[in-house]
Short mmCIF file of C-alpha atoms and ligand atoms in Angstrom, two decimals:
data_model
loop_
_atom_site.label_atom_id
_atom_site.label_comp_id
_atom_site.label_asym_id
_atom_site.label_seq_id
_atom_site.Cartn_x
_atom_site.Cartn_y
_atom_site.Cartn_z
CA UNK I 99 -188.73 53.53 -64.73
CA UNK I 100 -190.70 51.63 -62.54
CA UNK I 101 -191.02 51.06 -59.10
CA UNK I 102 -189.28 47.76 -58.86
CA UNK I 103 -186.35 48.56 -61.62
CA UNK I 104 -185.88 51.56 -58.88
CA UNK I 105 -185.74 49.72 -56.04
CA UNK I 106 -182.83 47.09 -57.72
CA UNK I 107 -180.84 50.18 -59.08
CA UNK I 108 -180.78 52.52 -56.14
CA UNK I 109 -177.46 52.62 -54.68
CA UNK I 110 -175.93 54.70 -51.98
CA UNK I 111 -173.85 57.38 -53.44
CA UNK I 112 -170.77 59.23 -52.43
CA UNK I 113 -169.25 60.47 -55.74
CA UNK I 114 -171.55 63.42 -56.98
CA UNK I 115 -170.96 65.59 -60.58
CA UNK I 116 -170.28 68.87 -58.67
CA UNK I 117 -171.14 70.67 -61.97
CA UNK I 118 -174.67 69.54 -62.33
CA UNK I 119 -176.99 71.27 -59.95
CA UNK I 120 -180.93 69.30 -59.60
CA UNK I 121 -183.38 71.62 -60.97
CA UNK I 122 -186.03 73.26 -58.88
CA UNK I 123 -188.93 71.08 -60.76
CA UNK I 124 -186.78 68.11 -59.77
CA UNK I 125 -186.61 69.21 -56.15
CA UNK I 126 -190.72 69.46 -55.96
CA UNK I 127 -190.59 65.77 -58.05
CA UNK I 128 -188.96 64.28 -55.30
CA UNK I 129 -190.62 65.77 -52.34
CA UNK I 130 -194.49 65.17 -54.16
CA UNK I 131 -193.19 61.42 -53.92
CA UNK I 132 -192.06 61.49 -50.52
CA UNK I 133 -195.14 63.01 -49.39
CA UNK I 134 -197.23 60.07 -50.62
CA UNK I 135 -195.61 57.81 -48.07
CA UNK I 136 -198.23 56.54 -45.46
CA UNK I 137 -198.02 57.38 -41.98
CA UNK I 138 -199.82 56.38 -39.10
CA UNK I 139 -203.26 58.01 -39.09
CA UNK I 140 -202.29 59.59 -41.58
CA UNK I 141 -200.50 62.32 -39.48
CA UNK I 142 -197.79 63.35 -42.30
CA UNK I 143 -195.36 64.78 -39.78
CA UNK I 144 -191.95 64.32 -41.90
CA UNK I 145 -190.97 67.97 -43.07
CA UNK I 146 -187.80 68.42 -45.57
CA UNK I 147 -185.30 70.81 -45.17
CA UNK I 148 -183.41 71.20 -48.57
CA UNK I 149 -180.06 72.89 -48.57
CA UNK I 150 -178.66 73.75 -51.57
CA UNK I 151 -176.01 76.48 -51.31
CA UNK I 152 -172.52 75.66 -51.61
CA UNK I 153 -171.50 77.52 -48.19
CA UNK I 154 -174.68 76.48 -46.47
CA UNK I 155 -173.54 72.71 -48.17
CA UNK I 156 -169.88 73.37 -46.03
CA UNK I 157 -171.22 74.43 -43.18
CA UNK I 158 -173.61 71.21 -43.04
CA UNK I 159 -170.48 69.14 -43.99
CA UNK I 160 -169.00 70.37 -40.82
CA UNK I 161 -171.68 68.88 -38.94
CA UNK I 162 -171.46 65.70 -40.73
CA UNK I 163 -168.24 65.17 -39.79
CA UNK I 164 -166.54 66.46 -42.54
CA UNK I 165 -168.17 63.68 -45.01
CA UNK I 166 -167.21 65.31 -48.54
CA UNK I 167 -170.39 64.18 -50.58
CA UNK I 168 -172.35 66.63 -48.15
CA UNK I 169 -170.63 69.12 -49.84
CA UNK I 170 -170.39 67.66 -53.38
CA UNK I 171 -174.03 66.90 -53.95
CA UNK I 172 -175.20 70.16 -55.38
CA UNK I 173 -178.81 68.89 -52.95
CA UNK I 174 -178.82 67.71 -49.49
CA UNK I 175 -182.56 67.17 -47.81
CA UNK I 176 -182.72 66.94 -44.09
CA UNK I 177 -185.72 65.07 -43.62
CA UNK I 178 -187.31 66.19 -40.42
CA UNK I 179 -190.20 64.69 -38.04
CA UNK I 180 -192.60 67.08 -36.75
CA UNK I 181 -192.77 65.99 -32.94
CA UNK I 182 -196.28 68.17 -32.26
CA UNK I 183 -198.00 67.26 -35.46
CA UNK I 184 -200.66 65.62 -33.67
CA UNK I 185 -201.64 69.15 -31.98
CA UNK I 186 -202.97 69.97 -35.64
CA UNK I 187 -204.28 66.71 -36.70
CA UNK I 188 -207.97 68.13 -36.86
CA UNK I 189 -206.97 69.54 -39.91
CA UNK I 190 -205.88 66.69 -41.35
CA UNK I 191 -209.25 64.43 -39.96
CA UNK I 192 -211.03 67.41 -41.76
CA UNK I 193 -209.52 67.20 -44.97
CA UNK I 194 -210.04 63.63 -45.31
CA UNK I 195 -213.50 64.21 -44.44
CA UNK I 196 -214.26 66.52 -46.45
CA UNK I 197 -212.90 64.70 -49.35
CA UNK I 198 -215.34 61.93 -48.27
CA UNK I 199 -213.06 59.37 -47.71
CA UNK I 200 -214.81 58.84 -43.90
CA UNK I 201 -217.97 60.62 -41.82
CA UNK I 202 -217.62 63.23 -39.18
CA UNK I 203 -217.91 60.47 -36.34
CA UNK I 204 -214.65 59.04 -38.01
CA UNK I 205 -212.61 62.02 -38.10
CA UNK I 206 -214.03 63.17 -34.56
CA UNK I 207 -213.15 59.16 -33.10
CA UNK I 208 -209.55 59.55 -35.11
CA UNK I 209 -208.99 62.85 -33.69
CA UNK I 210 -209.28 62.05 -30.12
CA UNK I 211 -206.78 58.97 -30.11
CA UNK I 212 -204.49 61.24 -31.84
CA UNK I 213 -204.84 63.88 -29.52
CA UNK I 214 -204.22 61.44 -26.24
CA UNK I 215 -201.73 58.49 -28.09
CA UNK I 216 -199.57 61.00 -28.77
CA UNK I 217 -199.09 63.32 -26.35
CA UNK I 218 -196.42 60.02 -24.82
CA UNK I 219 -193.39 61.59 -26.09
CA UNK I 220 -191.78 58.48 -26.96
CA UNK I 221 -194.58 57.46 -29.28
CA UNK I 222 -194.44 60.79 -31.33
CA UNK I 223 -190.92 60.43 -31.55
CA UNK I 224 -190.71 56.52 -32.77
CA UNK I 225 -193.67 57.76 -34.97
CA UNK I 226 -191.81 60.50 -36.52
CA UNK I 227 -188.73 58.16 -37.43
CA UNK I 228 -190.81 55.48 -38.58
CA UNK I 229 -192.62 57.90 -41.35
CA UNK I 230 -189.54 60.02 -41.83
CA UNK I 231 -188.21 56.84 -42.99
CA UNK I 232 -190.61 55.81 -45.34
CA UNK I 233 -191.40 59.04 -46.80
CA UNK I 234 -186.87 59.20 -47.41
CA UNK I 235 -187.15 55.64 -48.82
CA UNK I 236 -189.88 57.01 -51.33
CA UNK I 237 -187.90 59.79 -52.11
CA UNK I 238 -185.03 57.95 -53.08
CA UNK I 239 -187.09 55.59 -55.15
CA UNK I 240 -188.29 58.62 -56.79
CA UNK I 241 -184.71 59.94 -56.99
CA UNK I 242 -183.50 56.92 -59.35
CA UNK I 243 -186.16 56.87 -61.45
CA UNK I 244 -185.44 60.31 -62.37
CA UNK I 245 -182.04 59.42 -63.20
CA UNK I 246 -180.59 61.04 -59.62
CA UNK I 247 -178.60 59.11 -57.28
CA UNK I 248 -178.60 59.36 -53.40
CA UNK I 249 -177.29 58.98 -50.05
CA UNK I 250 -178.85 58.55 -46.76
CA UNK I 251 -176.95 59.77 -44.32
CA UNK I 252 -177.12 59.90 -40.16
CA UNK I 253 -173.43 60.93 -39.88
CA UNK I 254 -174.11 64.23 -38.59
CA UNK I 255 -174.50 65.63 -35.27
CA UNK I 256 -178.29 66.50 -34.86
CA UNK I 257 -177.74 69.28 -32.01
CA UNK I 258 -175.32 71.46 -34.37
CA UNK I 259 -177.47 70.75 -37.21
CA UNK I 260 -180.32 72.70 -35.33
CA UNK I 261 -178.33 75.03 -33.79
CA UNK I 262 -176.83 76.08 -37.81
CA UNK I 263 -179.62 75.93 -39.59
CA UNK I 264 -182.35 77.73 -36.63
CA UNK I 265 -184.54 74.23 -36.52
CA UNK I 266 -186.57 73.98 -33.55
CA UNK I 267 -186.43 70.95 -30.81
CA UNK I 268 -190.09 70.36 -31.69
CA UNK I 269 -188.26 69.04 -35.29
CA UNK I 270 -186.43 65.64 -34.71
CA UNK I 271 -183.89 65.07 -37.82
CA UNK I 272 -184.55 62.00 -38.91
CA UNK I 273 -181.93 60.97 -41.71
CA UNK I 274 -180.08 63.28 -44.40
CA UNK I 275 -179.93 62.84 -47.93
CA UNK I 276 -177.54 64.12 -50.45
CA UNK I 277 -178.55 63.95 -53.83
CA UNK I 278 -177.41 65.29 -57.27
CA UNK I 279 -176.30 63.25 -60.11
CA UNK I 280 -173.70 60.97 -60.67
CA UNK I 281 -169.62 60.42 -61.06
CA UNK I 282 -167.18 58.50 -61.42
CA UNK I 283 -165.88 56.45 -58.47
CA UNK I 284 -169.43 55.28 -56.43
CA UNK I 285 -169.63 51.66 -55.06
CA UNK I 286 -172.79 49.33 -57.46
CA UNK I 287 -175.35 48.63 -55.33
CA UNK I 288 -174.03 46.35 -52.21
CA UNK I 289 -174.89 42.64 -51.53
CA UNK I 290 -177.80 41.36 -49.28
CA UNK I 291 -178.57 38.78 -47.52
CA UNK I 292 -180.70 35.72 -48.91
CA UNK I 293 -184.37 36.23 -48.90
CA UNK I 294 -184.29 32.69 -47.31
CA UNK I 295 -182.53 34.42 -44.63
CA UNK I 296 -184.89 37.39 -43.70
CA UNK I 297 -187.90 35.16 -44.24
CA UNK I 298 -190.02 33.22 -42.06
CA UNK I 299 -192.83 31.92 -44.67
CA UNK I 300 -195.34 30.83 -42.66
CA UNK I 301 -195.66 32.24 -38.94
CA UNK I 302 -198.18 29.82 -36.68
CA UNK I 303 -199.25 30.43 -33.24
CA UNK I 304 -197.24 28.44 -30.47
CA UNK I 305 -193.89 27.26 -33.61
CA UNK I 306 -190.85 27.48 -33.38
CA UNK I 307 -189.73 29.76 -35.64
CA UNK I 308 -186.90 31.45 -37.82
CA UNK I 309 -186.90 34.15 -34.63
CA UNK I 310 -187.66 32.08 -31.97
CA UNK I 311 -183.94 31.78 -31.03
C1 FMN L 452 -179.98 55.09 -41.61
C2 FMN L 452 -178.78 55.12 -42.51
C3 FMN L 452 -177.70 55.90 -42.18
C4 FMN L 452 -176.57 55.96 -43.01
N1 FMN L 452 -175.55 56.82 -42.70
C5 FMN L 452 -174.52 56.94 -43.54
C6 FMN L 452 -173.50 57.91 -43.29
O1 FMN L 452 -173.56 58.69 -42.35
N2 FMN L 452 -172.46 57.97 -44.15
C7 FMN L 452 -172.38 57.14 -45.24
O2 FMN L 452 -171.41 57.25 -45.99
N3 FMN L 452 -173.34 56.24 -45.52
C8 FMN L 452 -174.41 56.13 -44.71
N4 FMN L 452 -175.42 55.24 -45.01
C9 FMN L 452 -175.35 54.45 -46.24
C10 FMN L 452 -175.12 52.95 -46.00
O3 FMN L 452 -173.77 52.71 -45.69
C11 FMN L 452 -175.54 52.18 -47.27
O4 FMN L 452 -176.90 52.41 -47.49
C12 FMN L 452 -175.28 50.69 -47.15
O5 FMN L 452 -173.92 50.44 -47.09
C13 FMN L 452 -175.88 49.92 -48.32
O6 FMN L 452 -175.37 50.42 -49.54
P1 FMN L 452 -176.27 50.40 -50.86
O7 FMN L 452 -177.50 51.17 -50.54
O8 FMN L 452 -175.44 51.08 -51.91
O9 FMN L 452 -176.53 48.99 -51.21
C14 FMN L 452 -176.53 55.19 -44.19
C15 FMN L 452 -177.64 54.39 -44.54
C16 FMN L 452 -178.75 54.36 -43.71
C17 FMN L 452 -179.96 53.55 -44.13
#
């Protein structure tokens, strides 16, 4: 399927077949994709927590205020945004160095405004919601193309849901996912506004605008 077929048919599910389970291959297909989402400097601090067992899946309903599908879908991925990943990005500069994409006076330059940008708090942690959120949009891309259906999800109380599942603070959850395949019952796709709406075509300096009011 391709990308823009996916895009059209993803909808947000809340009927799941509770008899199909997503196979272990499928799991790594989905995360691969997520993993390709961009992030800034290419820090890559969205983590996944998959949990798949059907008492681990009540417990987590629980904490999601008792939303069934949480339960239901035989997969639910918390996706999670590493808040220190910039105390490791050398690694990263390195890699991408070493694969000759840049020079050592890149990576070194890279590394340092890494280092001091974000040691602000409230820059790692917009950071880590703004790539957590791509990388879940990719993986629900990835999800419908592989005939799967989805839900994002942030219903769920994030202090329980670390407290449960042992997640350290350093690990904001960003948005949940349930996925598994799908049943009767689910909502199509919902409307959306006009693309005449959400669009100003031509933004100039100093002009009134679609936003300027
Ligand atoms: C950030 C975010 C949080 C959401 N949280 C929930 C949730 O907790 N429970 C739920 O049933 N749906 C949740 N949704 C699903 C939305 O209601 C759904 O995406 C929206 O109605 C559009 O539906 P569609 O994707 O099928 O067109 C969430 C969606 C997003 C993007």
């Amino acid at each position: 399927m391709d990308t823009l077929t996916a895009i059209h048919q993803r909808f947000s599910a809340n009927r799941f077949d509770q008899n199909r389970p997503v196979a272990a291959e499928l799991l790594d297909q989905l995360i691969d994709a997520a993993r390709q989402a961009p992030s800034a400097f290419n820090l890559q601090q969205t983590r996944f927590f998959a949990v798949q067992d059907l008492e681990a899946r009540k417990v987590l309903r629980g904490i999601a205020y008792n939303q069934a599908k949480v339960e239901e879908a035989p997969l639910v991925i918390v996706v999670l945004g590493d808040l220190k990943a910039h105390e490791q990005y050398e690694e990263i500069a390195n890699a991408d160095e070493q694969a000759g994409i840049y020079d050592q006076r890149m990576a070194e330059y890279f590394t340092n405004a890494v280092k001091t940008g974000y040691a602000d708090s409230s820059r790692a942690h917009d950071e880590a919601i703004r790539s957590g959120s791509l990388a879940a949009m990719n993986l629900m891309n990835a999800a419908t193309s592989l005939g799967l259906v989805t839900g994002p999800m942030i219903g769920f109380d994030q202090e329980k849901f670390r407290k449960a599942f042992d997640i350290s603070d350093r690990y904001l959850p960003v948005i949940m996912i349930t996925v598994g395949y799908n049943a009767p019952g689910n909502w199509p796709h919902k409307t959306r506004h006009t693309v005449e709406k959400l669009l100003e075509r031509n933004g100039q300096p100093g002009r009134k605008n679609a936003f300027s009011t």
